[in-house]
mmCIF file of C-alpha atoms (C1' of nucleotides) in Angstrom:
data_model
loop_
_atom_site.group_PDB
_atom_site.id
_atom_site.type_symbol
_atom_site.label_atom_id
_atom_site.label_comp_id
_atom_site.label_asym_id
_atom_site.label_seq_id
_atom_site.Cartn_x
_atom_site.Cartn_y
_atom_site.Cartn_z
ATOM 1 C CA MET A 260 28.959 -16.874 10.498
ATOM 2 C CA PRO A 261 26.258 -16.359 11.778
ATOM 3 C CA LYS A 262 25.727 -12.232 12.440
ATOM 4 C CA VAL A 263 25.075 -10.702 15.586
ATOM 5 C CA LEU A 264 21.150 -11.601 15.816
ATOM 6 C CA SER A 265 18.405 -9.272 14.734
ATOM 7 C CA PRO A 266 18.601 -6.579 17.457
ATOM 8 C CA ALA A 267 16.011 -7.910 19.392
ATOM 9 C CA LEU A 268 12.903 -6.973 19.645
ATOM 10 C CA SER A 269 11.763 -4.122 22.744
ATOM 11 C CA LYS A 270 9.451 -5.839 25.207
ATOM 12 C CA TYR A 271 6.562 -3.137 24.209
ATOM 13 C CA SER A 272 6.500 -4.613 20.219
ATOM 14 C CA ARG A 273 6.887 -8.390 21.583
ATOM 15 C CA ASP A 274 4.389 -8.035 23.802
ATOM 16 C CA ALA A 275 1.976 -5.919 21.363
ATOM 17 C CA LEU A 276 2.202 -8.635 18.429
ATOM 18 C CA SER A 277 1.779 -11.508 20.911
ATOM 19 C CA LEU A 278 -1.371 -9.903 21.435
ATOM 20 C CA LEU A 279 -3.024 -9.290 18.488
ATOM 21 C CA GLY A 280 -1.870 -12.716 17.677
ATOM 22 C CA ALA A 281 -3.730 -13.803 20.493
ATOM 23 C CA LEU A 282 -6.746 -11.835 19.424
ATOM 24 C CA ILE A 283 -6.294 -13.226 15.798
ATOM 25 C CA ARG A 284 -6.647 -16.224 17.749
ATOM 26 C CA GLU A 285 -9.308 -15.898 19.908
ATOM 27 C CA ALA A 286 -11.508 -14.463 16.931
ATOM 28 C CA ARG A 287 -10.726 -17.689 14.258
ATOM 29 C CA LEU A 288 -11.933 -19.501 17.268
ATOM 30 C CA THR A 289 -15.293 -17.865 18.383
ATOM 31 C CA SER A 290 -15.788 -18.114 14.870
ATOM 32 C CA THR A 291 -15.390 -21.736 14.931
ATOM 33 C CA LEU A 292 -12.618 -21.044 11.405
ATOM 34 C CA THR A 293 -9.962 -23.441 11.394
ATOM 35 C CA THR A 294 -6.648 -22.520 10.116
ATOM 36 C CA THR A 295 -7.093 -23.484 6.675
ATOM 37 C CA GLU A 296 -10.166 -21.789 6.779
ATOM 38 C CA VAL A 297 -8.519 -18.438 7.372
ATOM 39 C CA SER A 298 -5.723 -18.599 5.541
ATOM 40 C CA THR A 299 -7.183 -19.624 2.854
ATOM 41 C CA ARG A 300 -9.586 -16.706 2.272
ATOM 42 C CA ALA A 301 -6.324 -14.315 2.954
ATOM 43 C CA GLY A 302 -4.476 -15.886 0.540
ATOM 44 C CA ILE A 303 -1.724 -17.080 3.022
ATOM 45 C CA SER A 304 -0.422 -20.157 3.937
ATOM 46 C CA ARG A 305 -1.496 -22.292 6.514
ATOM 47 C CA GLY A 306 2.104 -22.008 8.116
ATOM 48 C CA LEU A 307 2.437 -18.529 8.193
ATOM 49 C CA LEU A 308 -1.012 -18.274 10.123
ATOM 50 C CA GLN A 309 0.202 -20.178 12.845
ATOM 51 C CA ARG A 310 3.035 -18.190 12.738
ATOM 52 C CA ILE A 311 0.831 -14.659 12.784
ATOM 53 C CA GLU A 312 -1.288 -16.034 15.919
ATOM 54 C CA ARG A 313 2.221 -16.770 17.642
ATOM 55 C CA GLY A 314 3.060 -13.603 16.940
ATOM 56 C CA ASP A 315 5.795 -13.631 14.951
ATOM 57 C CA PRO A 316 7.678 -10.231 13.926
ATOM 58 C CA GLY A 317 8.862 -11.692 10.695
ATOM 59 C CA CYS A 318 5.830 -11.385 9.222
ATOM 60 C CA GLY A 319 4.861 -9.394 6.534
ATOM 61 C CA ILE A 320 2.527 -6.888 8.581
ATOM 62 C CA GLY A 321 0.124 -7.068 5.464
ATOM 63 C CA ALA A 322 -0.855 -10.575 5.945
ATOM 64 C CA VAL A 323 -1.179 -9.811 9.740
ATOM 65 C CA PHE A 324 -3.623 -7.029 9.701
ATOM 66 C CA GLU A 325 -5.271 -8.604 6.189
ATOM 67 C CA VAL A 326 -6.305 -12.323 8.405
ATOM 68 C CA ALA A 327 -7.245 -9.741 10.840
ATOM 69 C CA ALA A 328 -9.674 -7.904 9.256
ATOM 70 C CA ILE A 329 -11.096 -11.003 8.046
ATOM 71 C CA VAL A 330 -11.307 -13.257 11.622
ATOM 72 C CA GLY A 331 -12.833 -9.327 12.446
ATOM 73 C CA VAL A 332 -10.381 -8.251 14.774
ATOM 74 C CA PRO A 333 -10.166 -4.004 14.349
ATOM 75 C CA LEU A 334 -6.894 -2.920 14.176
ATOM 76 C CA PHE A 335 -7.210 0.796 15.648
ATOM 77 C CA GLU A 336 -10.097 0.149 17.901
ATOM 78 C CA MET A 337 -12.276 1.913 15.097
ATOM 79 C CA ASP A 338 -14.992 0.130 13.358
ATOM 80 C CA GLU A 339 -14.328 -0.414 9.676
ATOM 81 C CA ARG A 340 -16.012 2.132 8.311
ATOM 82 C CA LEU A 341 -14.525 4.412 10.068
ATOM 83 C CA LEU A 342 -11.580 3.852 8.701
ATOM 84 C CA PRO A 343 -11.761 6.297 4.769
ATOM 85 C CA ALA A 344 -12.083 8.766 6.800
ATOM 86 C CA ARG A 345 -9.236 8.800 9.337
ATOM 87 C CA LEU A 346 -7.213 7.802 7.285
ATOM 88 C CA ALA A 347 -8.582 11.532 4.645
ATOM 89 C CA ARG A 348 -7.868 13.358 7.880
ATOM 90 C CA GLN A 349 -4.582 12.310 8.638
ATOM 91 C CA THR A 350 -3.781 12.919 5.085
ATOM 92 C CA GLU A 351 -5.100 16.129 5.225
ATOM 93 C CA LYS A 352 -2.942 16.720 8.674
ATOM 94 C CA MET A 353 0.474 15.159 7.034
ATOM 95 C CA ALA A 354 0.233 18.434 4.155
ATOM 96 C CA LEU A 355 0.500 20.580 7.034
ATOM 97 C CA LEU A 356 3.373 19.472 8.191
ATOM 98 C CA PRO A 357 7.079 20.574 7.159
ATOM 99 C CA LYS A 358 8.761 17.525 5.255
ATOM 100 C CA SER A 359 12.061 17.318 6.578
ATOM 101 C CA VAL A 360 13.457 18.025 9.639
ATOM 102 C CA ARG A 361 16.422 20.109 10.629
ATOM 103 C CA ALA A 362 18.822 18.648 12.991
ATOM 104 C CA PRO A 363 18.228 19.365 16.500
ATOM 105 C CA ARG A 364 22.325 20.474 17.224
ATOM 106 C CA THR A 365 22.492 17.727 19.108
ATOM 107 C CA ALA A 366 19.420 15.219 19.377
ATOM 108 C CA VAL A 367 18.541 16.670 23.008
ATOM 109 C CA ASN A 368 21.262 19.032 23.879
ATOM 110 C CA ASP A 369 19.219 21.538 27.044
ATOM 111 C CA ASP A 370 22.191 22.569 28.707
ATOM 112 C CA PHE A 371 21.464 26.200 28.448
ATOM 113 C CA MET B 584 7.030 -16.613 -16.053
ATOM 114 C CA PRO B 585 6.207 -14.795 -13.075
ATOM 115 C CA LYS B 586 2.585 -16.107 -11.699
ATOM 116 C CA VAL B 587 -0.458 -13.920 -10.859
ATOM 117 C CA LEU B 588 0.399 -11.154 -9.079
ATOM 118 C CA SER B 589 -0.249 -11.125 -4.986
ATOM 119 C CA PRO B 590 -4.200 -11.741 -4.054
ATOM 120 C CA ALA B 591 -4.193 -8.056 -3.578
ATOM 121 C CA LEU B 592 -5.131 -6.786 -0.232
ATOM 122 C CA SER B 593 -8.323 -5.874 1.071
ATOM 123 C CA LYS B 594 -8.970 -2.378 1.021
ATOM 124 C CA TYR B 595 -9.799 -1.643 5.014
ATOM 125 C CA SER B 596 -5.904 -3.673 5.374
ATOM 126 C CA ARG B 597 -4.631 -1.136 3.095
ATOM 127 C CA ASP B 598 -5.938 1.662 4.900
ATOM 128 C CA ALA B 599 -5.015 1.088 8.174
ATOM 129 C CA LEU B 600 -1.278 0.276 6.508
ATOM 130 C CA SER B 601 -1.646 3.982 5.546
ATOM 131 C CA LEU B 602 -2.916 5.087 8.669
ATOM 132 C CA LEU B 603 -0.240 3.851 10.950
ATOM 133 C CA GLY B 604 2.228 4.465 8.285
ATOM 134 C CA ALA B 605 1.538 8.849 8.178
ATOM 135 C CA LEU B 606 1.154 8.134 12.035
ATOM 136 C CA ILE B 607 4.455 6.926 12.117
ATOM 137 C CA ARG B 608 5.297 9.974 9.837
ATOM 138 C CA GLU B 609 3.952 12.109 12.202
ATOM 139 C CA ALA B 610 5.148 11.798 15.210
ATOM 140 C CA ARG B 611 8.290 11.807 14.027
ATOM 141 C CA LEU B 612 8.468 14.393 12.441
ATOM 142 C CA THR B 613 6.669 15.676 15.572
ATOM 143 C CA SER B 614 9.682 14.413 17.253
ATOM 144 C CA THR B 615 11.475 16.222 14.668
ATOM 145 C CA LEU B 616 13.918 13.187 14.150
ATOM 146 C CA THR B 617 15.110 12.742 10.956
ATOM 147 C CA THR B 618 14.619 9.428 9.091
ATOM 148 C CA THR B 619 18.173 7.828 9.792
ATOM 149 C CA GLU B 620 17.456 9.037 13.136
ATOM 150 C CA VAL B 621 15.441 6.671 13.830
ATOM 151 C CA SER B 622 15.938 3.649 11.449
ATOM 152 C CA THR B 623 18.841 3.318 13.088
ATOM 153 C CA ARG B 624 17.145 3.230 16.631
ATOM 154 C CA ALA B 625 15.172 1.023 15.575
ATOM 155 C CA GLY B 626 18.484 -1.009 13.991
ATOM 156 C CA ILE B 627 16.711 -1.272 10.381
ATOM 157 C CA SER B 628 17.559 0.717 7.386
ATOM 158 C CA ARG B 629 16.197 4.149 6.269
ATOM 159 C CA GLY B 630 15.307 2.205 3.049
ATOM 160 C CA LEU B 631 13.130 0.186 4.810
ATOM 161 C CA LEU B 632 11.598 2.925 7.600
ATOM 162 C CA GLN B 633 10.530 4.730 4.485
ATOM 163 C CA ARG B 634 8.684 1.855 2.710
ATOM 164 C CA ILE B 635 7.158 2.084 6.831
ATOM 165 C CA GLU B 636 5.612 5.062 6.493
ATOM 166 C CA ARG B 637 4.518 4.542 2.789
ATOM 167 C CA GLY B 638 2.368 1.302 4.653
ATOM 168 C CA ASP B 639 4.158 -0.773 2.605
ATOM 169 C CA PRO B 640 2.359 -4.169 3.108
ATOM 170 C CA GLY B 641 5.493 -6.268 2.882
ATOM 171 C CA CYS B 642 7.019 -5.340 5.533
ATOM 172 C CA GLY B 643 8.430 -7.504 8.623
ATOM 173 C CA ILE B 644 5.330 -7.074 11.186
ATOM 174 C CA GLY B 645 8.331 -6.805 13.959
ATOM 175 C CA ALA B 646 9.981 -3.554 11.762
ATOM 176 C CA VAL B 647 6.529 -1.313 12.345
ATOM 177 C CA PHE B 648 5.379 -1.851 15.893
ATOM 178 C CA GLU B 649 9.274 -1.389 16.908
ATOM 179 C CA VAL B 650 9.449 1.991 14.999
ATOM 180 C CA ALA B 651 5.761 3.022 16.282
ATOM 181 C CA ALA B 652 7.325 2.070 19.658
ATOM 182 C CA ILE B 653 9.926 4.186 19.077
ATOM 183 C CA VAL B 654 8.125 7.118 18.016
ATOM 184 C CA GLY B 655 5.613 7.143 20.329
ATOM 185 C CA VAL B 656 2.272 5.334 18.669
ATOM 186 C CA PRO B 657 -0.128 3.888 20.551
ATOM 187 C CA LEU B 658 -0.799 -0.108 18.791
ATOM 188 C CA PHE B 659 -3.572 -0.751 20.434
ATOM 189 C CA GLU B 660 -4.885 3.234 21.893
ATOM 190 C CA MET B 661 -3.946 1.732 25.091
ATOM 191 C CA ASP B 662 -0.588 3.452 26.966
ATOM 192 C CA GLU B 663 2.804 1.359 27.242
ATOM 193 C CA ARG B 664 1.868 0.217 31.146
ATOM 194 C CA LEU B 665 -0.927 -1.086 30.267
ATOM 195 C CA LEU B 666 -0.134 -3.319 27.698
ATOM 196 C CA PRO B 667 1.177 -6.307 29.160
ATOM 197 C CA ALA B 668 -1.452 -6.872 31.647
ATOM 198 C CA ARG B 669 -3.672 -6.799 28.994
ATOM 199 C CA LEU B 670 -1.728 -9.869 27.492
ATOM 200 C CA ALA B 671 -1.386 -10.971 30.449
ATOM 201 C CA ARG B 672 -5.209 -11.217 30.858
ATOM 202 C CA GLN B 673 -5.428 -12.007 26.884
ATOM 203 C CA THR B 674 -3.264 -14.956 27.443
ATOM 204 C CA GLU B 675 -5.788 -16.187 30.193
ATOM 205 C CA LYS B 676 -8.644 -16.435 28.146
ATOM 206 C CA MET B 677 -7.014 -18.295 25.744
ATOM 207 C CA ALA B 678 -6.867 -21.439 27.886
ATOM 208 C CA LEU B 679 -10.485 -21.646 28.188
ATOM 209 C CA LEU B 680 -11.157 -21.883 24.678
ATOM 210 C CA PRO B 681 -11.067 -25.010 22.318
ATOM 211 C CA LYS B 682 -7.714 -25.585 21.199
ATOM 212 C CA SER B 683 -9.099 -26.809 18.368
ATOM 213 C CA VAL B 684 -12.453 -26.256 16.293
ATOM 214 C CA ARG B 685 -14.880 -28.866 14.936
ATOM 215 C CA ALA B 686 -15.702 -28.713 11.227
ATOM 216 C CA PRO B 687 -19.074 -26.381 10.960
ATOM 217 C CA ARG B 688 -20.980 -29.158 8.783
ATOM 218 C CA THR B 689 -20.383 -26.614 5.847
ATOM 219 C CA ALA B 690 -19.399 -23.207 6.136
ATOM 220 C CA VAL B 691 -22.794 -21.559 7.005
ATOM 221 C CA ASN B 692 -25.614 -24.365 6.298
ATOM 222 C CA ASP B 693 -28.552 -23.482 7.701
ATOM 223 C CA ASP B 694 -31.225 -24.867 5.255
ATOM 224 C CA PHE B 695 -32.863 -26.793 7.884
ATOM 225 C "C1'" DC C 55 -13.738 -45.669 23.273
ATOM 226 C "C1'" DC C 56 -13.047 -44.380 18.600
ATOM 227 C "C1'" DC C 57 -11.954 -41.992 14.235
ATOM 228 C "C1'" DA C 58 -12.128 -38.401 11.998
ATOM 229 C "C1'" DT C 59 -9.567 -34.146 11.730
ATOM 230 C "C1'" DG C 60 -7.188 -29.555 13.407
ATOM 231 C "C1'" DC C 61 -3.323 -28.401 14.578
ATOM 232 C "C1'" DG C 62 1.852 -27.491 15.856
ATOM 233 C "C1'" DG C 63 6.606 -28.613 13.429
ATOM 234 C "C1'" DC C 64 9.399 -29.091 10.487
ATOM 235 C "C1'" DT C 65 12.439 -29.695 5.599
ATOM 236 C "C1'" DT C 66 13.157 -27.576 0.749
ATOM 237 C "C1'" DG C 67 12.699 -24.827 -3.145
ATOM 238 C "C1'" DT C 68 11.472 -20.022 -4.218
ATOM 239 C "C1'" DT C 69 9.898 -15.649 -3.745
ATOM 240 C "C1'" DT C 70 10.620 -11.438 -1.377
ATOM 241 C "C1'" DA C 71 12.586 -8.436 1.080
ATOM 242 C "C1'" DT C 72 16.313 -6.029 3.737
ATOM 243 C "C1'" DG C 73 21.000 -3.535 3.736
ATOM 244 C "C1'" DG C 74 23.876 -0.856 1.759
ATOM 245 C "C1'" DG C 75 24.785 2.497 -1.336
ATOM 246 C "C1'" DC C 76 24.481 6.099 -4.382
ATOM 247 C "C1'" DC C 77 22.823 10.202 -6.785
ATOM 248 C "C1'" DA C 78 19.438 13.552 -7.870
ATOM 249 C "C1'" DT C 79 15.863 16.406 -6.031
ATOM 250 C "C1'" DT C 80 13.809 19.000 -2.529
ATOM 251 C "C1'" DT C 81 13.812 21.349 2.210
ATOM 252 C "C1'" DG C 82 14.807 24.765 5.440
ATOM 253 C "C1'" DC C 83 18.347 27.464 7.762
ATOM 254 C "C1'" DC C 84 20.311 31.596 8.210
ATOM 255 C "C1'" DG D 721 19.549 33.301 -2.736
ATOM 256 C "C1'" DG D 722 22.674 29.468 -1.283
ATOM 257 C "C1'" DC D 723 23.832 25.797 0.820
ATOM 258 C "C1'" DA D 724 24.503 21.890 4.016
ATOM 259 C "C1'" DA D 725 21.391 18.850 5.023
ATOM 260 C "C1'" DA D 726 17.220 15.859 4.809
ATOM 261 C "C1'" DT D 727 14.644 12.672 1.754
ATOM 262 C "C1'" DG D 728 13.157 9.811 -2.639
ATOM 263 C "C1'" DG D 729 14.057 6.938 -5.854
ATOM 264 C "C1'" DC D 730 17.501 2.648 -7.486
ATOM 265 C "C1'" DC D 731 20.476 -1.221 -8.021
ATOM 266 C "C1'" DC D 732 22.947 -4.853 -5.840
ATOM 267 C "C1'" DA D 733 23.674 -8.790 -2.509
ATOM 268 C "C1'" DT D 734 22.411 -11.502 0.702
ATOM 269 C "C1'" DA D 735 19.376 -13.029 4.339
ATOM 270 C "C1'" DA D 736 14.727 -13.898 5.570
ATOM 271 C "C1'" DA D 737 9.858 -15.110 4.499
ATOM 272 C "C1'" DC D 738 7.174 -18.215 2.065
ATOM 273 C "C1'" DA D 739 4.399 -21.779 0.107
ATOM 274 C "C1'" DA D 740 3.893 -26.969 -0.481
ATOM 275 C "C1'" DG D 741 4.078 -30.931 1.260
ATOM 276 C "C1'" DC D 742 4.562 -33.867 4.869
ATOM 277 C "C1'" DC D 743 4.442 -36.241 9.375
ATOM 278 C "C1'" DG D 744 2.957 -36.648 14.236
ATOM 279 C "C1'" DC D 745 0.481 -35.543 17.512
ATOM 280 C "C1'" DA D 746 -4.152 -33.626 19.887
ATOM 281 C "C1'" DT D 747 -8.541 -32.864 20.647
ATOM 282 C "C1'" DG D 748 -13.607 -33.121 20.340
ATOM 283 C "C1'" DG D 749 -17.509 -35.394 17.603
ATOM 284 C "C1'" DG D 750 -19.711 -39.570 17.776
#
DNA sequence: CCCATGCGGCTTGTTTATGGGCCATTTGCC
DNA sequence: GGCAAATGGCCCATAAACAAGCCGCATGGG
């Protein structure tokens, strides 16, 4: 018995996935790199690269990011050099907020 | 006998993963949502959400994007409403480039 | 037009992630 | 300080991703 079918991603997520895949494919073709080339560099199989370019939600995010990096698709609309600094800043911010959240009465309970 | 250990992601990818996880966690805490809350809404387990916030490369990209969407982390530094149009434009562009690439002599063979 | 080659899809076996449970610890509100 | 709740970590069974190899078809250069 199959079970209920994965809850289905939101349209936003699916669109984002498709877009990322398309950007990767475009970057690869523009660079004149074959699927074999890129997949080998990324340390993944050619089949997985195809799924990534197709926008398959099941792909490991590590593999996707790695491929994006290889073909030159910026992950955060941000230069590669800036990322470490950005991460450092973010990490600092994290220290300032609470480690855990407290139950808000009931979700959005503003009936007063 | 194990095998060689996954090729290890590039620093860029690892940083990007960590940053995304941190952004998600920040957004969740800011919204006062518990891990259980968010994971339930995303249709994933609490454990997976924890790995996502930790920046685990093995997480399915679909799950990560879905969580990001739920807590409100913009995937492409772009408003949710703009995504479909952006995807459409990209899709059009894709039609214009070659479906396959031709072998570049030999990698970067410009010894003339 | 012909051919080499890139590509997409499929199958199979194995590795791996995921879900669900549980516990110990930390955290923040009262 | 006390306590309920949130978090993080671990284990196990199952489902799923992944690699590898093969195919025929499409494609673009010569």
